[in-house]
Tab-separated table of C-alpha atoms and ligand atoms in Angstrom:
chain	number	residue	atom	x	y	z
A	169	UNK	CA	-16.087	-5.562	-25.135
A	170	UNK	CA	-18.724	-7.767	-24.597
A	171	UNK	CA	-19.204	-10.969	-22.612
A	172	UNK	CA	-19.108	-13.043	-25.148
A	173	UNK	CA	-15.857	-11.549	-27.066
A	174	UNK	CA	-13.735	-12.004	-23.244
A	175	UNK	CA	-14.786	-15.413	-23.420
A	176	UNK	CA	-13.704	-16.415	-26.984
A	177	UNK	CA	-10.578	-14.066	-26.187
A	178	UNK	CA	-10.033	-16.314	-23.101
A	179	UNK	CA	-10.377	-19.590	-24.716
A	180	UNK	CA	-8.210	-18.528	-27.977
A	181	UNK	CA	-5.549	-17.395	-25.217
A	182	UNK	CA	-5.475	-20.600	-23.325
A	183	UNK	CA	-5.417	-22.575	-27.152
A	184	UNK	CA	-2.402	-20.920	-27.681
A	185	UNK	CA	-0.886	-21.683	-24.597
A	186	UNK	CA	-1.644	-25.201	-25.026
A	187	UNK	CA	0.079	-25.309	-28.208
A	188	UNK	CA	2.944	-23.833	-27.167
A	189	UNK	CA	3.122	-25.936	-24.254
A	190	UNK	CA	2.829	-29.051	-26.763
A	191	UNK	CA	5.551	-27.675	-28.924
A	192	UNK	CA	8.060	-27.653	-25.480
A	193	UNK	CA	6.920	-31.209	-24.749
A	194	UNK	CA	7.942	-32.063	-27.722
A	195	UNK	CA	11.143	-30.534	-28.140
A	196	UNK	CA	12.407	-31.665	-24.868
A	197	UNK	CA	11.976	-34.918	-25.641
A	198	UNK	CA	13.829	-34.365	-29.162
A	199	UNK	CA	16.626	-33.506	-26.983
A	200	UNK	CA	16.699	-35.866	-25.522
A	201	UNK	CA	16.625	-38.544	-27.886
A	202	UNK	CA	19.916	-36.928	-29.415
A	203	UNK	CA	21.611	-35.947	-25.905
A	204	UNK	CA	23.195	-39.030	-26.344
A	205	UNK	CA	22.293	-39.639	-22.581
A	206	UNK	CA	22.953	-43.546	-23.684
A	207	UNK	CA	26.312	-43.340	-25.451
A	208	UNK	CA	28.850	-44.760	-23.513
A	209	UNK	CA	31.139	-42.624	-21.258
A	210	UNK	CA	34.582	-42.573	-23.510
A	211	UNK	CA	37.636	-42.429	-20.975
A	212	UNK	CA	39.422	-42.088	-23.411
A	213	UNK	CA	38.971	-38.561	-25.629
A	214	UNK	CA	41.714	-39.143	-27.968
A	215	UNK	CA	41.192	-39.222	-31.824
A	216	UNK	CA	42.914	-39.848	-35.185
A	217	UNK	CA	41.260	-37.486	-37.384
A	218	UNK	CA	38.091	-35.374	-38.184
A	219	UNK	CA	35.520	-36.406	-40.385
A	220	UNK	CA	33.315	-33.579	-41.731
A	221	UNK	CA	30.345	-34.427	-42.901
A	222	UNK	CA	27.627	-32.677	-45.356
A	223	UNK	CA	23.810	-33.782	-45.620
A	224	UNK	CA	21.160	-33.231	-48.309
A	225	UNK	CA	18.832	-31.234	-46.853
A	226	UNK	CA	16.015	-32.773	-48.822
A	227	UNK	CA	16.514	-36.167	-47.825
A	228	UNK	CA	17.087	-34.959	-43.835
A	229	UNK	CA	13.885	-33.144	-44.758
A	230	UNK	CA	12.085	-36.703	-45.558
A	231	UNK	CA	13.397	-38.093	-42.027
A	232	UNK	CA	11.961	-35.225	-40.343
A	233	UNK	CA	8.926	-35.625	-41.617
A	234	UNK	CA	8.351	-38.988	-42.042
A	235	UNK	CA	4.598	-40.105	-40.844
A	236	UNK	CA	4.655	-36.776	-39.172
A	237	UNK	CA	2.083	-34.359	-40.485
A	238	UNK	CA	3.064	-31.694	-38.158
A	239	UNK	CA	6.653	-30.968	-38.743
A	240	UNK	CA	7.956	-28.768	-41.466
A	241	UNK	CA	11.574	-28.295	-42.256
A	242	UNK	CA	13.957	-25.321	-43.366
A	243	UNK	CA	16.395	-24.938	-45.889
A	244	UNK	CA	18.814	-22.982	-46.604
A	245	UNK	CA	18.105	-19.852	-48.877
A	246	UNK	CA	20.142	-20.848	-51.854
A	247	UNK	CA	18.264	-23.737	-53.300
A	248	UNK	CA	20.125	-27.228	-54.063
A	249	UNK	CA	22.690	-26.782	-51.114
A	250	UNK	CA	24.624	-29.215	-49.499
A	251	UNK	CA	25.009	-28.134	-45.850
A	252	UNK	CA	27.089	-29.079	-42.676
A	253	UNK	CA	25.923	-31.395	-40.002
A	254	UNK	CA	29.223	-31.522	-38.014
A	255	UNK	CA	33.004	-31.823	-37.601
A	256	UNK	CA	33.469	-35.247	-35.774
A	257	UNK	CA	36.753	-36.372	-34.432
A	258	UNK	CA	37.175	-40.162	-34.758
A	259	UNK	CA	39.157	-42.846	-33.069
A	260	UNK	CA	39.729	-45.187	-36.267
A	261	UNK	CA	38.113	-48.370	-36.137
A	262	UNK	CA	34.965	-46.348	-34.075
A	263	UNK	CA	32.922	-43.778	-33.546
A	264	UNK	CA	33.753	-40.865	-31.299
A	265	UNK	CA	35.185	-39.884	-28.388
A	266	UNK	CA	32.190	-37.677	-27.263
A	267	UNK	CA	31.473	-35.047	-25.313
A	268	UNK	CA	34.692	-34.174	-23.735
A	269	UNK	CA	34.129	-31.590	-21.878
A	270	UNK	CA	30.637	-31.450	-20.141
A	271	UNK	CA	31.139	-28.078	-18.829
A	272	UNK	CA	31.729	-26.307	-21.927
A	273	UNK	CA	28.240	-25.915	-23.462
A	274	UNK	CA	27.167	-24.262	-26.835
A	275	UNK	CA	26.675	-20.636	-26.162
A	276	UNK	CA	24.878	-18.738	-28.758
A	277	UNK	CA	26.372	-15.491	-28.200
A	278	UNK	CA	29.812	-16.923	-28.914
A	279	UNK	CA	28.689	-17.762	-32.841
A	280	UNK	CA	26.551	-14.457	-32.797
A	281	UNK	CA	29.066	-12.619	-35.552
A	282	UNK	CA	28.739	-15.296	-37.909
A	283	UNK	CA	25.083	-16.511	-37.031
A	284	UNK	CA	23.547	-15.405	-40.048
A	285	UNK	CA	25.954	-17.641	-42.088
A	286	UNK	CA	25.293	-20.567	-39.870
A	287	UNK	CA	22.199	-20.090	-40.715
A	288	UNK	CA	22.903	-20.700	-44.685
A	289	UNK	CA	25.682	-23.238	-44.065
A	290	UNK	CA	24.704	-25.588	-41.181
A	291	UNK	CA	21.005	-24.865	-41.367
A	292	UNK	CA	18.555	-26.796	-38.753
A	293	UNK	CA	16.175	-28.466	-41.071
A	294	UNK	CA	14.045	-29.665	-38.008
A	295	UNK	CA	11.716	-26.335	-37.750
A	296	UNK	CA	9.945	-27.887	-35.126
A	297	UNK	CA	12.497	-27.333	-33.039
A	298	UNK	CA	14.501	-24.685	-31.569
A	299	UNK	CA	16.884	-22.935	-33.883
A	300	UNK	CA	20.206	-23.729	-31.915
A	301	UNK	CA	19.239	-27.433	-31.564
A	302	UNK	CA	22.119	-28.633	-33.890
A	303	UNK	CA	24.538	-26.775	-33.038
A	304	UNK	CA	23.996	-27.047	-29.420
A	305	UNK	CA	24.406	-30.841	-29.897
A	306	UNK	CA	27.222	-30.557	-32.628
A	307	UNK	CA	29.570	-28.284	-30.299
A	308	UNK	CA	28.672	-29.984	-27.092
A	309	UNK	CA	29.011	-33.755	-28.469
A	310	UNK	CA	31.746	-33.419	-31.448
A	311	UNK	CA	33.219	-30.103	-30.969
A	312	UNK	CA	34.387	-30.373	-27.351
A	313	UNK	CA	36.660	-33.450	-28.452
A	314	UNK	CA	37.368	-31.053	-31.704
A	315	UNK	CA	38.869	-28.536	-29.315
A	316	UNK	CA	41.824	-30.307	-27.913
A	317	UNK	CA	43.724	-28.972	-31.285
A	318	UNK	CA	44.079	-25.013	-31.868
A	319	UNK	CA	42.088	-24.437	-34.793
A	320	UNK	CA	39.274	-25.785	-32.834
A	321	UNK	CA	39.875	-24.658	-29.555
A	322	UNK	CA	36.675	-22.227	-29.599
A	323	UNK	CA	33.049	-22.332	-30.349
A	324	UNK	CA	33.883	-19.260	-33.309
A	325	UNK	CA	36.507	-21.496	-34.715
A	326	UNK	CA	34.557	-24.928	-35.078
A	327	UNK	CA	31.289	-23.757	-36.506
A	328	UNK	CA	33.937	-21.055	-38.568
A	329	UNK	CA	35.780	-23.554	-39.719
A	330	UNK	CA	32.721	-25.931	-40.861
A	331	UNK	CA	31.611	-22.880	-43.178
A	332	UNK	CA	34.846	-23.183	-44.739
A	333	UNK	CA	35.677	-26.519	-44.973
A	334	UNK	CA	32.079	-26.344	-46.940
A	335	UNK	CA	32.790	-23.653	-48.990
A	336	UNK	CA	35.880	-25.620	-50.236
A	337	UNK	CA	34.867	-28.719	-50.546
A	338	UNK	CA	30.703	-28.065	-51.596
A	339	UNK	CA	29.404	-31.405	-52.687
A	340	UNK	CA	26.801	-29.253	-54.815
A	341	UNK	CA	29.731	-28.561	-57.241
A	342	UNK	CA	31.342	-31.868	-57.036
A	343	UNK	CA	28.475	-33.707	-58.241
A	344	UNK	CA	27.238	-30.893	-59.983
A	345	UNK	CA	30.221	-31.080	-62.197
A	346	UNK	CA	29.732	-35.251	-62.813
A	347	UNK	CA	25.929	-34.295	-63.926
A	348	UNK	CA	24.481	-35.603	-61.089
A	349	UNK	CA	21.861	-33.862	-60.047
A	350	UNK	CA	18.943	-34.063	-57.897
A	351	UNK	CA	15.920	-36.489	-59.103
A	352	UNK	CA	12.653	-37.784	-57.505
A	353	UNK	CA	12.717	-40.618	-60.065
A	354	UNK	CA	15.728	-41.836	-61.095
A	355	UNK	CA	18.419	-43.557	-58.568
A	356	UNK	CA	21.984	-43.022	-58.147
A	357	UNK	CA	24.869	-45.882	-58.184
A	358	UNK	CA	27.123	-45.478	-55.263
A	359	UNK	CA	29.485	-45.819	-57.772
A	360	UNK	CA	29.073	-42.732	-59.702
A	361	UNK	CA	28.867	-40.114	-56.767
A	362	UNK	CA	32.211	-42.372	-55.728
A	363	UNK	CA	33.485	-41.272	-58.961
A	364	UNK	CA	32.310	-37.957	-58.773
A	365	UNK	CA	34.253	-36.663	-55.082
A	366	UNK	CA	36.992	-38.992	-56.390
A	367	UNK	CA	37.229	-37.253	-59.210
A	368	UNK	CA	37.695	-33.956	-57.332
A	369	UNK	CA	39.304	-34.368	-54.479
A	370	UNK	CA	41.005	-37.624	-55.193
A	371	UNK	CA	39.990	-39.791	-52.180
A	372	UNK	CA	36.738	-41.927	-51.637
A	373	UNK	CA	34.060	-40.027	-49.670
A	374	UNK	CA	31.986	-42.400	-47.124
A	375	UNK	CA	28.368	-42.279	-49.192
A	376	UNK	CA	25.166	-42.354	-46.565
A	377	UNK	CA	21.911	-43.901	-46.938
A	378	UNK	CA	18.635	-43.621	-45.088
A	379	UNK	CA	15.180	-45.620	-46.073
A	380	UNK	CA	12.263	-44.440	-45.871
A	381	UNK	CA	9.383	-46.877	-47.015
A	382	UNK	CA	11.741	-48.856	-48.810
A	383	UNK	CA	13.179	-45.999	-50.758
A	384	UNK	CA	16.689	-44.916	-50.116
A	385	UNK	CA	17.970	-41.706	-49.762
A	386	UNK	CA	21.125	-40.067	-50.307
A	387	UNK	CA	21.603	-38.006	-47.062
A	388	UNK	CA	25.417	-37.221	-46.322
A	389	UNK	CA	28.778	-37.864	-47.351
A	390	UNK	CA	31.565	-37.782	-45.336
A	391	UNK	CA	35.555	-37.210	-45.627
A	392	UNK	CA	38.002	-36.893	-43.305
A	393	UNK	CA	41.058	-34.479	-42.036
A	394	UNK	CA	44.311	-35.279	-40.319
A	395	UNK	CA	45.120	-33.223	-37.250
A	396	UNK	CA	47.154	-31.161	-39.463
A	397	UNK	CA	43.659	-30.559	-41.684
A	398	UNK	CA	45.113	-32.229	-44.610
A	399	UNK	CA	42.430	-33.959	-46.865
A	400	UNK	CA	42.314	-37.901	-46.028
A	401	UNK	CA	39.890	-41.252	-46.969
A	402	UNK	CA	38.166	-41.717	-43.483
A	403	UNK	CA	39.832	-44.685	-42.215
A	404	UNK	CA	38.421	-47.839	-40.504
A	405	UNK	CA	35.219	-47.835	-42.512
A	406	UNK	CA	33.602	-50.752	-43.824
A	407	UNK	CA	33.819	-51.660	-47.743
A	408	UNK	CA	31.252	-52.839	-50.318
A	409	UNK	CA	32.628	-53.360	-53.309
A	410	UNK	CA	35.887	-51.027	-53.009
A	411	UNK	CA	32.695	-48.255	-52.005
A	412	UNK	CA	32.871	-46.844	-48.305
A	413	UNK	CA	28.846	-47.013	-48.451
A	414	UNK	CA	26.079	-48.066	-46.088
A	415	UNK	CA	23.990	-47.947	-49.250
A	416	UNK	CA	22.189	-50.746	-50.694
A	417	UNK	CA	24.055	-51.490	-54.388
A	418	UNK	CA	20.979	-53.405	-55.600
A	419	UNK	CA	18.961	-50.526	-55.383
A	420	UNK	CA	19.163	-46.789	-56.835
A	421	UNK	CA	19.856	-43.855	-54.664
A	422	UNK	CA	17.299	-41.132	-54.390
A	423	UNK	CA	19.067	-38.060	-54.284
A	424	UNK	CA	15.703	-35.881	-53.715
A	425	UNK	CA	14.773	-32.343	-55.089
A	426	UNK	CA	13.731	-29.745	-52.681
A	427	UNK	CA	10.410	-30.070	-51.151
A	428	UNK	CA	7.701	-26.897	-51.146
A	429	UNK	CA	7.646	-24.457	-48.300
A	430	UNK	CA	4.773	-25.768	-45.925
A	431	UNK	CA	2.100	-23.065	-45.972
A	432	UNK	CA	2.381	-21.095	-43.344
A	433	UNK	CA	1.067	-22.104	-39.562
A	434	UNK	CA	-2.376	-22.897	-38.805
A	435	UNK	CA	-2.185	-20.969	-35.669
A	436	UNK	CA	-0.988	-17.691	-37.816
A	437	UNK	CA	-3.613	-18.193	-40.008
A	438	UNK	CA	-6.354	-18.518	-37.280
A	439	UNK	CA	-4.751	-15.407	-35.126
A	440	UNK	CA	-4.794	-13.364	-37.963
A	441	UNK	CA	-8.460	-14.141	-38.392
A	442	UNK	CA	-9.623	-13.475	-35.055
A	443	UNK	CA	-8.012	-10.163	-35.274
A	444	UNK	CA	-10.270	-9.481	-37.765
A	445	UNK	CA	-12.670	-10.532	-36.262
A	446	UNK	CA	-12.293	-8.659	-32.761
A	447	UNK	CA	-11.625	-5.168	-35.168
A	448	UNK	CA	-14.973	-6.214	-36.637
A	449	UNK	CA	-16.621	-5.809	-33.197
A	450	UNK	CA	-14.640	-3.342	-31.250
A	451	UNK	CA	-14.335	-0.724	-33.572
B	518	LIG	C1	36.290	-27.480	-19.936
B	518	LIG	O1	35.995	-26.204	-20.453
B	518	LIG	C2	36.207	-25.144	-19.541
B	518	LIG	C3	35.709	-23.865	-20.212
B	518	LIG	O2	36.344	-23.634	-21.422
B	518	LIG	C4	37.680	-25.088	-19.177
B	518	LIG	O3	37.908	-24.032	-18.266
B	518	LIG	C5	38.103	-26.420	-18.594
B	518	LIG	O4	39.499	-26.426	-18.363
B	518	LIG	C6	37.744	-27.569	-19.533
B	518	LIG	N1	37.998	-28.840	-18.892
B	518	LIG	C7	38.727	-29.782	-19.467
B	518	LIG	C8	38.851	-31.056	-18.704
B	518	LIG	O5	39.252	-29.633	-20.565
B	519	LIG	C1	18.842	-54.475	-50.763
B	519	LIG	O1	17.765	-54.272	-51.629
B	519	LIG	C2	17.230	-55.483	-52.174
B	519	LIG	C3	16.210	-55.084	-53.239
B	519	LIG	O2	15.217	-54.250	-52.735
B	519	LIG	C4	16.644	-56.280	-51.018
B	519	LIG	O3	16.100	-57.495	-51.507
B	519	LIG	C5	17.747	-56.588	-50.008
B	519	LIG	O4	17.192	-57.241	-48.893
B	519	LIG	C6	18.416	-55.297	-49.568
B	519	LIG	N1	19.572	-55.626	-48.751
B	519	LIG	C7	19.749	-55.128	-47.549
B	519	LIG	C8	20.993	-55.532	-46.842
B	519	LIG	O5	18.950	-54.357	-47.024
């Protein structure tokens, strides 16, 4: 090789590294913005019931990416799927207890025979990020508290139990079934995917909203479990308009279609040609 091609090789190598380095940066500090390093210590781990709750991937899609040009999300493989963000056990009347148990961190290898199916059903939109992110935080913030009661006393049995909890209770098919479907343009009432789960399951699902530039998004709806896992209205939630809602009822709900796969990295694209372009040298 010549001098020339060690140096470009050299400086190509160290761009790498520096974007890999950036990418670490970066997802340490995600971590720690959702360590929930500020969240008060609860003494007290006790809870009522569970509330499981499904997101949009489209609409967790818009957070992610929100006035940030660099990240890209992931969805799951079959298009238009609700997914799982977690299992939370709840203390009516608040949020949490969290992280009981410190010590007991999310360990890939114990969700390895049903990793692929994670994958599909409580998919990490945030590519940017590592691909155990959410479940790391899900197990070690929810699922620890989730544990005190046997169907939950193991990492296989909470994220095993969140596949099937979706499987039977799929807000795809729920709305689905009430003609709601997914629309760039035209908003949702509150009161018709109300009607929808109602319609199904016969309790009111808690309906989530998140804004971005003043449009609002549908991104999860929640219901709850007793301890026995018996369907229940999440209790202790605040009421607009007989709606468990944080959305705004003056406004329509975007309930967003799924956005293109991102092309694919820039650093791919340039590796690729600079193997072609050593070949075109060397051989
Ligand atoms: C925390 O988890 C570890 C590992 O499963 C277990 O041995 C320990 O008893 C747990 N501690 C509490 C306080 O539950
Ligand atoms: C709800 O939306 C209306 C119309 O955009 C707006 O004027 C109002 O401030 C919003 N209310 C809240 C609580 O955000």
């Amino acid at each position: 090789m010549t001098m020339c091609s060690k140096t470009i090789i050299s400086a190509f190598l160290l761009y790498l590294c520096f974007d890999h380095v950036s990418m670490l940066i970066h997802r340490s500090h995600h971590l720690i913005l959702f360590g929930d390093a500020l969240s008060p210590y609860a003494f007290d781990k006790d809870w009522d019931f569970l509330m499981f709750t499904q997101q949009w991937p489209s609409s967790q899609c818009k957070v992610w990416t929100h006035n940030k040009p660099n990240h890209h999300c992931v969805f799951p493989k079959k298009p238009n799927s609700w997914t799982v963000h977690g299992i939370w056990p709840t203390k009516k009347g608040t949020k949490g207890p969290f992280n009981c148990n410190n010590t007991w961190l999310f360990d890939p290898e114990q969700v390895r025979p049903i990793e692929s199916e994670l994958e599909e059903a409580w998919t990490n939109v945030e590519k940017e990020t590592q691909l155990y992110n959410l479940w790391a935080h899900e197990w070690n913030k929810h699922g620890t508290c989730a544990a005190m009661i046997e169907p939950f006393n193991s990492q296989l049995k909470y994220f095993s139990k969140g596949i099937d909890f979706l499987n039977k209770y799929h807000m795809t098919e729920m709305l689905n079934a009430a003609n709601i479907v997914p629309s760039d343009t035209v908003g949702l009432k509150a009161e018709d995917i109300n009607r929808a789960v109602v319609a199904k399951l016969g309790i009111r699902p808690m309906i989530q909203c998140e804004s971005e530039d003043g449009v609002q998004y549908l991104i999860e709806l929640r219901i709850c479990f007793d301890k026995q896992l018996n369907i229940m209205e999440c209790q202790g939630e605040h009421e607009v308009n007989g709606l468990l809602t944080n959305c705004n009822a003056s406004k329509g709900i975007i309930y967003p279609t799924q956005v293109q796969e991102p092309p694919p990295k820039k650093y791919l694209v340039q590796l690729l040609k600079f193997v072609n372009w050593v070949q075109w040298f060397t051989l």
